[in-house]
Short mmCIF file of N, CA and C in Angstrom, two decimals:
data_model
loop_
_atom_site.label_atom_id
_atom_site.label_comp_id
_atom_site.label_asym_id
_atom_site.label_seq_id
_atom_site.Cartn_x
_atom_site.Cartn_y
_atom_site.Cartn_z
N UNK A 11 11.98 32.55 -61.85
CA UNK A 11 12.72 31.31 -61.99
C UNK A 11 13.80 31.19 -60.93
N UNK A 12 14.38 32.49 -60.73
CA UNK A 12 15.87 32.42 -59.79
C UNK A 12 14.59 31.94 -57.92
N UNK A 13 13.75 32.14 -58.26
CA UNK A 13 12.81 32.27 -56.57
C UNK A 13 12.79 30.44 -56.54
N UNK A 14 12.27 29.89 -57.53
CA UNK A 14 12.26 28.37 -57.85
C UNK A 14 13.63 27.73 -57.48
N UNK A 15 14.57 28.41 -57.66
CA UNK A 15 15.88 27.50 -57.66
C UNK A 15 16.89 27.92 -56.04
N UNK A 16 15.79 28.57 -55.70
CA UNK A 16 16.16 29.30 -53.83
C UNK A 16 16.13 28.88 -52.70
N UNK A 17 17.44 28.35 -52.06
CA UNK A 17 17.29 27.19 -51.21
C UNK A 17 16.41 27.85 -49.96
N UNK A 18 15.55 27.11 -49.40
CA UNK A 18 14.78 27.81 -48.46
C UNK A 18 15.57 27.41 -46.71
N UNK A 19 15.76 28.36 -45.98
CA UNK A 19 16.41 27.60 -45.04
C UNK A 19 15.59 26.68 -44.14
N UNK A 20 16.59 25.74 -43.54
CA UNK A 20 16.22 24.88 -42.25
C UNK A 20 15.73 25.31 -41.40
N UNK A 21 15.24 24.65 -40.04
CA UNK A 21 14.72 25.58 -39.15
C UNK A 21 15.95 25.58 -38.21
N UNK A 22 16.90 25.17 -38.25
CA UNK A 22 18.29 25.10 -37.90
C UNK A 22 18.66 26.11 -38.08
N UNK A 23 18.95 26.35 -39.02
CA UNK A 23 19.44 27.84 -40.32
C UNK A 23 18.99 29.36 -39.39
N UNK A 24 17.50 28.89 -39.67
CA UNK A 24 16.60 29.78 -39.01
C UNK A 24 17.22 30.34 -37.16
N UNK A 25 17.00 29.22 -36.74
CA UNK A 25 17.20 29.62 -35.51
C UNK A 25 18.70 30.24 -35.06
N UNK A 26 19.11 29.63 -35.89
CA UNK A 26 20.62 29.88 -35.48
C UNK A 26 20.97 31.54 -35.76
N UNK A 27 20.39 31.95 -37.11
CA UNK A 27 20.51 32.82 -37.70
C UNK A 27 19.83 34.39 -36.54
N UNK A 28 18.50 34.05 -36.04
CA UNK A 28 17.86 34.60 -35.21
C UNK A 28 18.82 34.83 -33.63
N UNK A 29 19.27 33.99 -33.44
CA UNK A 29 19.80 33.72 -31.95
C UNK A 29 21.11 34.21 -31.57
N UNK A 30 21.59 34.65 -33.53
CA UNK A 30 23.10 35.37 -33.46
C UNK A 30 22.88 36.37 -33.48
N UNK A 31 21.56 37.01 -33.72
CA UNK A 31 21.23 38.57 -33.95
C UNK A 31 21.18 39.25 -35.49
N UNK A 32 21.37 37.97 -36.92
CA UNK A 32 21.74 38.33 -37.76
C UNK A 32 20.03 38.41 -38.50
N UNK A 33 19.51 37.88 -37.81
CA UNK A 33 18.01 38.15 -38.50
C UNK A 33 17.12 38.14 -37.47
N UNK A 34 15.63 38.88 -37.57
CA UNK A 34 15.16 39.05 -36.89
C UNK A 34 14.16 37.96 -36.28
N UNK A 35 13.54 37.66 -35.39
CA UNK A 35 12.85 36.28 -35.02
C UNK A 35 11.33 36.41 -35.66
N UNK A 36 11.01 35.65 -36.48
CA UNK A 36 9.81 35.56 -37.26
C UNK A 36 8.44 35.80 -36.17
N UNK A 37 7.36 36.02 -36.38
CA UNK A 37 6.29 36.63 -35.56
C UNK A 37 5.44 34.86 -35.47
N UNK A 38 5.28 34.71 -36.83
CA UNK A 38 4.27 33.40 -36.84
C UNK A 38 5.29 33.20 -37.68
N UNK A 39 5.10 31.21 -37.73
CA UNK A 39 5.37 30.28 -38.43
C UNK A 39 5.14 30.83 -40.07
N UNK A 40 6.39 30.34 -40.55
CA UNK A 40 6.28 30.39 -42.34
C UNK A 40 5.24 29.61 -42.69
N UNK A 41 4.61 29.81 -43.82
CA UNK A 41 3.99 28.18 -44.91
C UNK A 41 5.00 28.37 -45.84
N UNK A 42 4.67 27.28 -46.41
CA UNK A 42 5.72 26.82 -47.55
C UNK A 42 5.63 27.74 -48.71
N UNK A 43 4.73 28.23 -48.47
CA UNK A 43 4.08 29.23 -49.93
C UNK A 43 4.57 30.35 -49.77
N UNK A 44 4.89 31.04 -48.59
CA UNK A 44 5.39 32.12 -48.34
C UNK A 44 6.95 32.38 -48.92
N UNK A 45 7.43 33.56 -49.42
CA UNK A 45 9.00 33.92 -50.07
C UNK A 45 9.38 33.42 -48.93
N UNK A 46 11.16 33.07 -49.22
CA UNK A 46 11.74 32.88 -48.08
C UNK A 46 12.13 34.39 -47.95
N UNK A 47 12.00 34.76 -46.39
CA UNK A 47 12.62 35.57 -45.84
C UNK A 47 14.43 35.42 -45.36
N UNK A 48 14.56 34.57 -45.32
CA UNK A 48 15.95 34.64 -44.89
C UNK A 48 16.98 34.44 -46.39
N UNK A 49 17.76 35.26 -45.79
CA UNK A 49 18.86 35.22 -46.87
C UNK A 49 20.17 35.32 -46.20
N UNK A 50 21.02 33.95 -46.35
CA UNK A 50 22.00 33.07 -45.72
C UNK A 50 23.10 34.55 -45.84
N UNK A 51 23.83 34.68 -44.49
CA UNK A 51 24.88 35.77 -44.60
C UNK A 51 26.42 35.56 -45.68
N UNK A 52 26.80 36.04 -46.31
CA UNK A 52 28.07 35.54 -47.15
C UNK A 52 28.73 36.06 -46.68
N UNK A 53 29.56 34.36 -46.61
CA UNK A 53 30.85 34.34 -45.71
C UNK A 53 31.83 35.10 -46.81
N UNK A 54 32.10 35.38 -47.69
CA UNK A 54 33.59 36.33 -48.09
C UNK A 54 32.59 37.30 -49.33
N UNK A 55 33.72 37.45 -49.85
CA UNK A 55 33.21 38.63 -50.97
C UNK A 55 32.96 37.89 -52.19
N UNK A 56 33.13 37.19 -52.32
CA UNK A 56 32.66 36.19 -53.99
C UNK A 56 31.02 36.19 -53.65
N UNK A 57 31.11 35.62 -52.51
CA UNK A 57 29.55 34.52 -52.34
C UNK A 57 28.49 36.30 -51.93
N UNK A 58 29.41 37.35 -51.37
CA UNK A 58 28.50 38.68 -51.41
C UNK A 58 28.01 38.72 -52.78
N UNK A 59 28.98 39.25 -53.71
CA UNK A 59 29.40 39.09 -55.09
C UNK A 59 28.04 38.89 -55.87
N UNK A 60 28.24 37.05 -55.80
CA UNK A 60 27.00 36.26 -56.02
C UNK A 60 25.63 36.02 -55.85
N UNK A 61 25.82 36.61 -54.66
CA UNK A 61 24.57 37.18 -54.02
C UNK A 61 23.68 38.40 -54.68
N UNK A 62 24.46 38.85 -54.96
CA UNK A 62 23.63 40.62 -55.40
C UNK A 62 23.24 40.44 -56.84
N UNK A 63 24.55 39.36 -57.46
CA UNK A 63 23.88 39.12 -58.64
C UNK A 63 24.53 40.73 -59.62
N UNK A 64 25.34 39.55 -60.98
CA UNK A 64 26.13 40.45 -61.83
C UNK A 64 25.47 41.86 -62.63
N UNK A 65 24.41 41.38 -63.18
CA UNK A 65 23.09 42.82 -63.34
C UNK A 65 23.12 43.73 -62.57
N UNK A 66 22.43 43.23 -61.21
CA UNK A 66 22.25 44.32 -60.11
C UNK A 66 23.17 44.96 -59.88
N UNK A 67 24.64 44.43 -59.34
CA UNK A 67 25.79 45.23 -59.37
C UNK A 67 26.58 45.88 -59.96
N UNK A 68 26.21 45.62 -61.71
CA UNK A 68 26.67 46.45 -62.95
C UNK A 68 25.93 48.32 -62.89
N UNK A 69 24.73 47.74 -62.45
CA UNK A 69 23.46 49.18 -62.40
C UNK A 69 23.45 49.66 -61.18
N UNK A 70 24.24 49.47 -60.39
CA UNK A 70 23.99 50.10 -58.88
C UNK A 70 25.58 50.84 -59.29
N UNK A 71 26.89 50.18 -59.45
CA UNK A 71 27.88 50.87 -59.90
C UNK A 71 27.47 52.11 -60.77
N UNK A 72 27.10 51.56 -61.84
CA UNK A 72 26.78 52.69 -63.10
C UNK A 72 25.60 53.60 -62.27
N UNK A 73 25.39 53.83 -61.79
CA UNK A 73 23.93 54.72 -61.21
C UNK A 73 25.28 55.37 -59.97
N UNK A 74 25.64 54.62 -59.15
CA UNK A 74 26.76 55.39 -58.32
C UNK A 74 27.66 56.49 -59.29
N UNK A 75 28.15 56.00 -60.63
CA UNK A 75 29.05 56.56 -61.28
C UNK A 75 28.56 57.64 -61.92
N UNK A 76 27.35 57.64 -62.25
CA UNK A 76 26.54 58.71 -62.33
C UNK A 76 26.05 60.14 -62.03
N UNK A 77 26.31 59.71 -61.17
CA UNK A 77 25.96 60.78 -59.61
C UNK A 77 27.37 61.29 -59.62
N UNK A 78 28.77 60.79 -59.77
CA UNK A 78 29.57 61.59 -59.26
C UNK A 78 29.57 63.17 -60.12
N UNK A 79 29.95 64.64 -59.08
CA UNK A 79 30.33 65.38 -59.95
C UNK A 79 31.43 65.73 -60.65
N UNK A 80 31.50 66.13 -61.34
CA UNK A 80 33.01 66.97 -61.86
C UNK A 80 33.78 67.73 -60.66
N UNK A 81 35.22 67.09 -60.40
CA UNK A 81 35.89 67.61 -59.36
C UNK A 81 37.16 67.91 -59.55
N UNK A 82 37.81 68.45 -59.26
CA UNK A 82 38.94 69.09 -59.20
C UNK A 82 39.74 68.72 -58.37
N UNK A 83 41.33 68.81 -58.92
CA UNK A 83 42.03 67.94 -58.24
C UNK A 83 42.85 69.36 -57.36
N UNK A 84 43.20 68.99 -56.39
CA UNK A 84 43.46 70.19 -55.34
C UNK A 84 44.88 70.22 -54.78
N UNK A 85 45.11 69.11 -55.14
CA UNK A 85 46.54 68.99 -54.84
C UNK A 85 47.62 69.15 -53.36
N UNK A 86 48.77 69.72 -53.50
CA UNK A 86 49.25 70.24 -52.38
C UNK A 86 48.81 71.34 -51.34
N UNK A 87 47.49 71.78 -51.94
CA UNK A 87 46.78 72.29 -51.25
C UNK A 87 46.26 71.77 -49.68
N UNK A 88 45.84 70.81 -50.32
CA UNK A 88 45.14 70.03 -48.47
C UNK A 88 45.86 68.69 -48.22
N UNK A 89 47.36 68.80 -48.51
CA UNK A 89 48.34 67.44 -48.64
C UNK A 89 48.49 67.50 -46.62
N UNK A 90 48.60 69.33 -46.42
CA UNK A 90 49.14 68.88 -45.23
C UNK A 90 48.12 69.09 -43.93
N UNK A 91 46.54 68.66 -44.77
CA UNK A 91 45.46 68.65 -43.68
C UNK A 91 45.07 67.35 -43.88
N UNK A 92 45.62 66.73 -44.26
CA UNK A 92 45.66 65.00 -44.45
C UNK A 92 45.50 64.18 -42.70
N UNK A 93 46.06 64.78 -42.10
CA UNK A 93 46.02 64.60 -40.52
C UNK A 93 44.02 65.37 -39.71
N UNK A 94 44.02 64.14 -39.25
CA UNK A 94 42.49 65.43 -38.70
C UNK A 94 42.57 64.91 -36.99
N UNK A 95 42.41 65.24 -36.49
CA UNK A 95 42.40 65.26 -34.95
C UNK A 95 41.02 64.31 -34.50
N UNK A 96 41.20 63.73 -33.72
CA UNK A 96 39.98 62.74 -33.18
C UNK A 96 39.58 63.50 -32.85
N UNK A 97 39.63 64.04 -31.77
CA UNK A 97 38.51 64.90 -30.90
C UNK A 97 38.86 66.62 -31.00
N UNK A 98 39.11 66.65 -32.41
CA UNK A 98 38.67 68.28 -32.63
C UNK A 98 36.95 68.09 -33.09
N UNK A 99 36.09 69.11 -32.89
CA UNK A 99 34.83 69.32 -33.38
C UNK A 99 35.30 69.45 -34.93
N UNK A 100 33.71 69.03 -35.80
CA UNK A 100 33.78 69.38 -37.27
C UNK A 100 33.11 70.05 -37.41
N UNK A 101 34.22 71.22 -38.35
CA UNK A 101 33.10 72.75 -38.24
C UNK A 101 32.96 72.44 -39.61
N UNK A 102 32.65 73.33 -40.33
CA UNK A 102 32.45 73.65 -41.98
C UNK A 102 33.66 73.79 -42.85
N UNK A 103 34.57 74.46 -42.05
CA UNK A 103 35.90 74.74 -43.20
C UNK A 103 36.86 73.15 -43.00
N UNK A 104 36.20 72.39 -41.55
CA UNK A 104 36.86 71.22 -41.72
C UNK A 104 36.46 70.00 -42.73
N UNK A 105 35.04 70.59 -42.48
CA UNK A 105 34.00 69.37 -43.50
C UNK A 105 34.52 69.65 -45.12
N UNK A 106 35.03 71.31 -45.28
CA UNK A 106 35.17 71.01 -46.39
C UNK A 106 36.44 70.08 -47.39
N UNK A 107 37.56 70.60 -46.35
CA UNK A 107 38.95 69.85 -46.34
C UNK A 107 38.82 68.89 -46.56
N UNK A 108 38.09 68.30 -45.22
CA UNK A 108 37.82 66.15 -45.95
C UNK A 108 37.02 66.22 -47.50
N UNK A 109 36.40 66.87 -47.65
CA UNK A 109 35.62 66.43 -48.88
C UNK A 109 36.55 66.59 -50.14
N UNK A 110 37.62 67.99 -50.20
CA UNK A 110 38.84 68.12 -51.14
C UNK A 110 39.57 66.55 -50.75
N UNK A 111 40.03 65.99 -49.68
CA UNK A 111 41.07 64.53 -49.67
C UNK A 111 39.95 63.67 -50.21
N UNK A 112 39.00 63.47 -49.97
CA UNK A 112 38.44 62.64 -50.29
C UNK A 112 38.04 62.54 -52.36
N UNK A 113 37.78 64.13 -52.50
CA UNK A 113 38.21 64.13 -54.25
C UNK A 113 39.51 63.34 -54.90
N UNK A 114 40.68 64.31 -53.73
CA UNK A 114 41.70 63.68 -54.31
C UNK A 114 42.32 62.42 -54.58
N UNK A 115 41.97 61.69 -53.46
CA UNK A 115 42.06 60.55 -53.22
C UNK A 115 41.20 59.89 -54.49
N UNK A 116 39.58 59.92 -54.78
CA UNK A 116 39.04 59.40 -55.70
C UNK A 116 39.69 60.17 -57.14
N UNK A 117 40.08 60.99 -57.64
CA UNK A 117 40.81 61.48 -58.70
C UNK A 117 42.08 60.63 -58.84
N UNK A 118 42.89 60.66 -57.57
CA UNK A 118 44.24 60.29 -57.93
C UNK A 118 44.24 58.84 -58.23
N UNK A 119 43.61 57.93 -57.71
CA UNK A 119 43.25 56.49 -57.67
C UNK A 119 42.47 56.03 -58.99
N UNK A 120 41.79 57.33 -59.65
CA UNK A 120 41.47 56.70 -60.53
C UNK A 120 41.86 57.15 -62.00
N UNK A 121 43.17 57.60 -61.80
CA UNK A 121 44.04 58.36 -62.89
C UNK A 121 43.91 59.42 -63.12
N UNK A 122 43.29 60.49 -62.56
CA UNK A 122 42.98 61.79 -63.16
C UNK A 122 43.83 62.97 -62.66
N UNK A 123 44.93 62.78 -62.21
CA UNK A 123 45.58 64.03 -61.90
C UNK A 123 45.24 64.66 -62.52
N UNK A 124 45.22 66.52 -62.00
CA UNK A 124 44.98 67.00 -63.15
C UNK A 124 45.96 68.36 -62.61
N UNK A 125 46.70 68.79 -63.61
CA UNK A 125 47.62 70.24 -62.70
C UNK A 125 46.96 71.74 -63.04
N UNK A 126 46.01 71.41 -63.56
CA UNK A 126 45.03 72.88 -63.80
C UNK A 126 43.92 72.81 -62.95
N UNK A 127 43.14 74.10 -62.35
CA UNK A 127 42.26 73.66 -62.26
C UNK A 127 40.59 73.74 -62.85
N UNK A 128 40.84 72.80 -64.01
CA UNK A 128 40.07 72.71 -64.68
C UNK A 128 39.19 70.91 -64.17
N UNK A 129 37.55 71.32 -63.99
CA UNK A 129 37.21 70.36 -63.64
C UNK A 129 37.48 69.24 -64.34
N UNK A 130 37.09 67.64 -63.35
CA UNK A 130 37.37 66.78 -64.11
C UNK A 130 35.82 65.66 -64.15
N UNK A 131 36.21 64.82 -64.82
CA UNK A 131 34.85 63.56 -64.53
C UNK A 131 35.64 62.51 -64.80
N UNK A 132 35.52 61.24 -63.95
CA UNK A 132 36.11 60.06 -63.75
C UNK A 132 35.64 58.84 -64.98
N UNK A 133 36.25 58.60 -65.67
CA UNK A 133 35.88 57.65 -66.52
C UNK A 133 35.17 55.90 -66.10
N UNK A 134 34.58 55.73 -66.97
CA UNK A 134 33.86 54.53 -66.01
C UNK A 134 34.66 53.51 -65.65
N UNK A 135 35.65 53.21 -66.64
CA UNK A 135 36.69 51.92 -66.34
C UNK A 135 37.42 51.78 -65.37
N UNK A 136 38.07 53.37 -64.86
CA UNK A 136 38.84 53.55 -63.94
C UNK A 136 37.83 53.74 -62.47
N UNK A 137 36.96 54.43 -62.73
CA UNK A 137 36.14 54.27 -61.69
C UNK A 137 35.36 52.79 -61.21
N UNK A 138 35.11 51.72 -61.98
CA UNK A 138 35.18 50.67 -62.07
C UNK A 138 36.16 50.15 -60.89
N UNK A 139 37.25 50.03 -61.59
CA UNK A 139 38.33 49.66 -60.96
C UNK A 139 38.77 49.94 -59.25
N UNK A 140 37.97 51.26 -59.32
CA UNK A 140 38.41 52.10 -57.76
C UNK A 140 37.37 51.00 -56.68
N UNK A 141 36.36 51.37 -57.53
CA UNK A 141 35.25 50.49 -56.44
C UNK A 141 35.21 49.22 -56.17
N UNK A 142 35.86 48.39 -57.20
CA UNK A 142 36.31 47.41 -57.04
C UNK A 142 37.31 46.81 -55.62
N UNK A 143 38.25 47.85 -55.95
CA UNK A 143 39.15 47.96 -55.12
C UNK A 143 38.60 48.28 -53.43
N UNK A 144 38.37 49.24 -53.72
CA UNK A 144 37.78 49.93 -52.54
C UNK A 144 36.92 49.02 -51.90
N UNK A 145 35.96 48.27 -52.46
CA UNK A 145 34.94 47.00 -51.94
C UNK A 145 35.98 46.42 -51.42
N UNK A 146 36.99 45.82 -51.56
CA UNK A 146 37.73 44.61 -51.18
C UNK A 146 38.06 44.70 -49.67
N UNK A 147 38.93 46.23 -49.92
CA UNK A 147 39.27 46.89 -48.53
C UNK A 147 38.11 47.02 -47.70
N UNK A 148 37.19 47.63 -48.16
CA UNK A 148 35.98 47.83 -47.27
C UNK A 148 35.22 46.50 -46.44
N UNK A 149 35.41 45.36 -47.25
CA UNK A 149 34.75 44.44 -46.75
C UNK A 149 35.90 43.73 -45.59
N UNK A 150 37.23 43.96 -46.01
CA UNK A 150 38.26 43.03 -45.00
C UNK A 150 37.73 44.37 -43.60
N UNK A 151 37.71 45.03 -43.50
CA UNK A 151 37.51 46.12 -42.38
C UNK A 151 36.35 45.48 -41.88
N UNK A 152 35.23 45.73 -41.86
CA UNK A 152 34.29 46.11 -41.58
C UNK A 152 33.98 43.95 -41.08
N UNK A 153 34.41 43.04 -41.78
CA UNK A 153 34.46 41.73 -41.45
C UNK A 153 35.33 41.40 -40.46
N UNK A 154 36.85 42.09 -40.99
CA UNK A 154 37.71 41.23 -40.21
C UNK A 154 38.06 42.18 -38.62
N UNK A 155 37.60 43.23 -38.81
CA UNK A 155 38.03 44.23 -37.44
C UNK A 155 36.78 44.83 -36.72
N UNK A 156 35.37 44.80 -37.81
CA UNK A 156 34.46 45.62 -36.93
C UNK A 156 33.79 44.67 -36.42
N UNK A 157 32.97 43.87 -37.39
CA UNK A 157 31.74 42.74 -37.01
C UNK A 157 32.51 41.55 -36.20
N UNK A 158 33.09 41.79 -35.10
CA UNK A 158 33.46 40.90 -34.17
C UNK A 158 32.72 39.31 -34.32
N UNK A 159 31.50 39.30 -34.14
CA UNK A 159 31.24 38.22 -33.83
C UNK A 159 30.70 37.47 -35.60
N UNK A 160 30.83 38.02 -36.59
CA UNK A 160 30.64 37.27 -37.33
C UNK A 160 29.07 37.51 -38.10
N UNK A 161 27.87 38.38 -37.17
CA UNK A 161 26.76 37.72 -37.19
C UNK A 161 26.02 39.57 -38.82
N UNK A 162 27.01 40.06 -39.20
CA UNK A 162 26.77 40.54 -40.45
C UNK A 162 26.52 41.98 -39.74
N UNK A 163 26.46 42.12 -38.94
CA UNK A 163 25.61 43.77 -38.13
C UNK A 163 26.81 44.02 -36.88
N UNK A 164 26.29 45.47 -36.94
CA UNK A 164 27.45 46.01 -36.03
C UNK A 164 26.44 46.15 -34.58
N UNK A 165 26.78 45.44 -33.50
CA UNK A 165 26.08 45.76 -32.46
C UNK A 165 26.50 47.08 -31.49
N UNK A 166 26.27 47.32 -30.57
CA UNK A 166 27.03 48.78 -29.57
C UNK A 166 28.06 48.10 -29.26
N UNK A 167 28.30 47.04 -28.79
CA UNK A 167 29.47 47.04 -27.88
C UNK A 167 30.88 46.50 -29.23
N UNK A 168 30.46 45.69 -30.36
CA UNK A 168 31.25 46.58 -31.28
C UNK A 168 31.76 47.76 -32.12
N UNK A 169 30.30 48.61 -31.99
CA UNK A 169 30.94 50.12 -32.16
C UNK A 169 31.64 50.36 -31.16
N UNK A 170 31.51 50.54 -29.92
CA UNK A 170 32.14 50.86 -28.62
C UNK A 170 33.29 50.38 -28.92
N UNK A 171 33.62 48.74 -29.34
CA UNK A 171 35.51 48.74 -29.03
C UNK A 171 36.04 49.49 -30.15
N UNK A 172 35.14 49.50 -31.74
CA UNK A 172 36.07 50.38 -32.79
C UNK A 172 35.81 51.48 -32.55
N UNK A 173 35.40 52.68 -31.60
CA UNK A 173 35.81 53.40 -31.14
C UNK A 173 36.72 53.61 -30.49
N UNK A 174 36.56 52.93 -29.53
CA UNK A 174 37.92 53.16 -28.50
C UNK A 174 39.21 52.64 -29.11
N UNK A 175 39.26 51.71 -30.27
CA UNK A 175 40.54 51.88 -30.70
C UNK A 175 40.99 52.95 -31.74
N UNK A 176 40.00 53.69 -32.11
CA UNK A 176 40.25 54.81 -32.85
C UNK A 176 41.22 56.12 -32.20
#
């Protein structure tokens, strides 16, 4: 029913969409009978949102939340490896450091201090909440500073400048 009520694009739409690099250029002509292949880029985070559809994004959260393990909060331990060097190599004892900030960070954000170390597991509401959050930030980045031109994909010469301003 939702395929019935699916605006199919223009050939406007189409071309435009192709010519920005945001979709790929069709081989042969559509028929009318064929799914639409294109699916219009969303301009902010509602119309993403809307897009994915409240179901899908309830069960992709809960299946993410799933997966997390029981972690431990580490504390002042790796407070003062919080700093990482651009161009040091990543060995193993560094990979592991980020992965302790990166617990902590998801622990502390989502209420779980914990001053023992006794594992923990993130509750769904609060974890809810993180990703929520975290989407918001993630999407102003990656829209408003990486994808330069707008067209939904990161090309080289926008990796190239968010590199070099790194």
């Amino acid at each position: 029913m939702a395929d019935a009520l699916e605006k199919h694009p223009t050939s406007r739409e189409l071309y435009e969409s192709c010519l920005s690099g945001a979709h790929d250029r069709p081989f042969i002509p559509r028929l009318r009978s064929d799914p639409p292949s294109f699916h219009p880029l969303p301009h902010n985070l509602l119309e993403f949102r809307k897009q994915e559809g409240k179901e899908e994004r309830e069960r992709h959260l809960h299946e993410l939340w799933k997966r997390l393990p029981n972690m431990r909060y580490h504390g002042s331990e790796v407070a003062s490896s919080r700093m990482f060097s651009a161009g040091e190599p990543l060995m193993a004892q560094r990979a592991e450091e980020m992965r302790k900030v990166y617990e902590d960070e998801l622990l502390g954000k989502c209420g779980c201090h914990i001053t023992n170390e006794r594992p923990s597991h993130i509750r769904w509401p609060e974890f809810r909440r993180y990703a929520e959050t975290k989407e918001v930030e993630l999407w102003s980045i990656f829209h408003d500073e990486l994808d330069l031109d707008g067209n939904g994909h990161l090309d080289e010469h926008e990796l190239a400048f968010a590199l070099s301003k790194a």
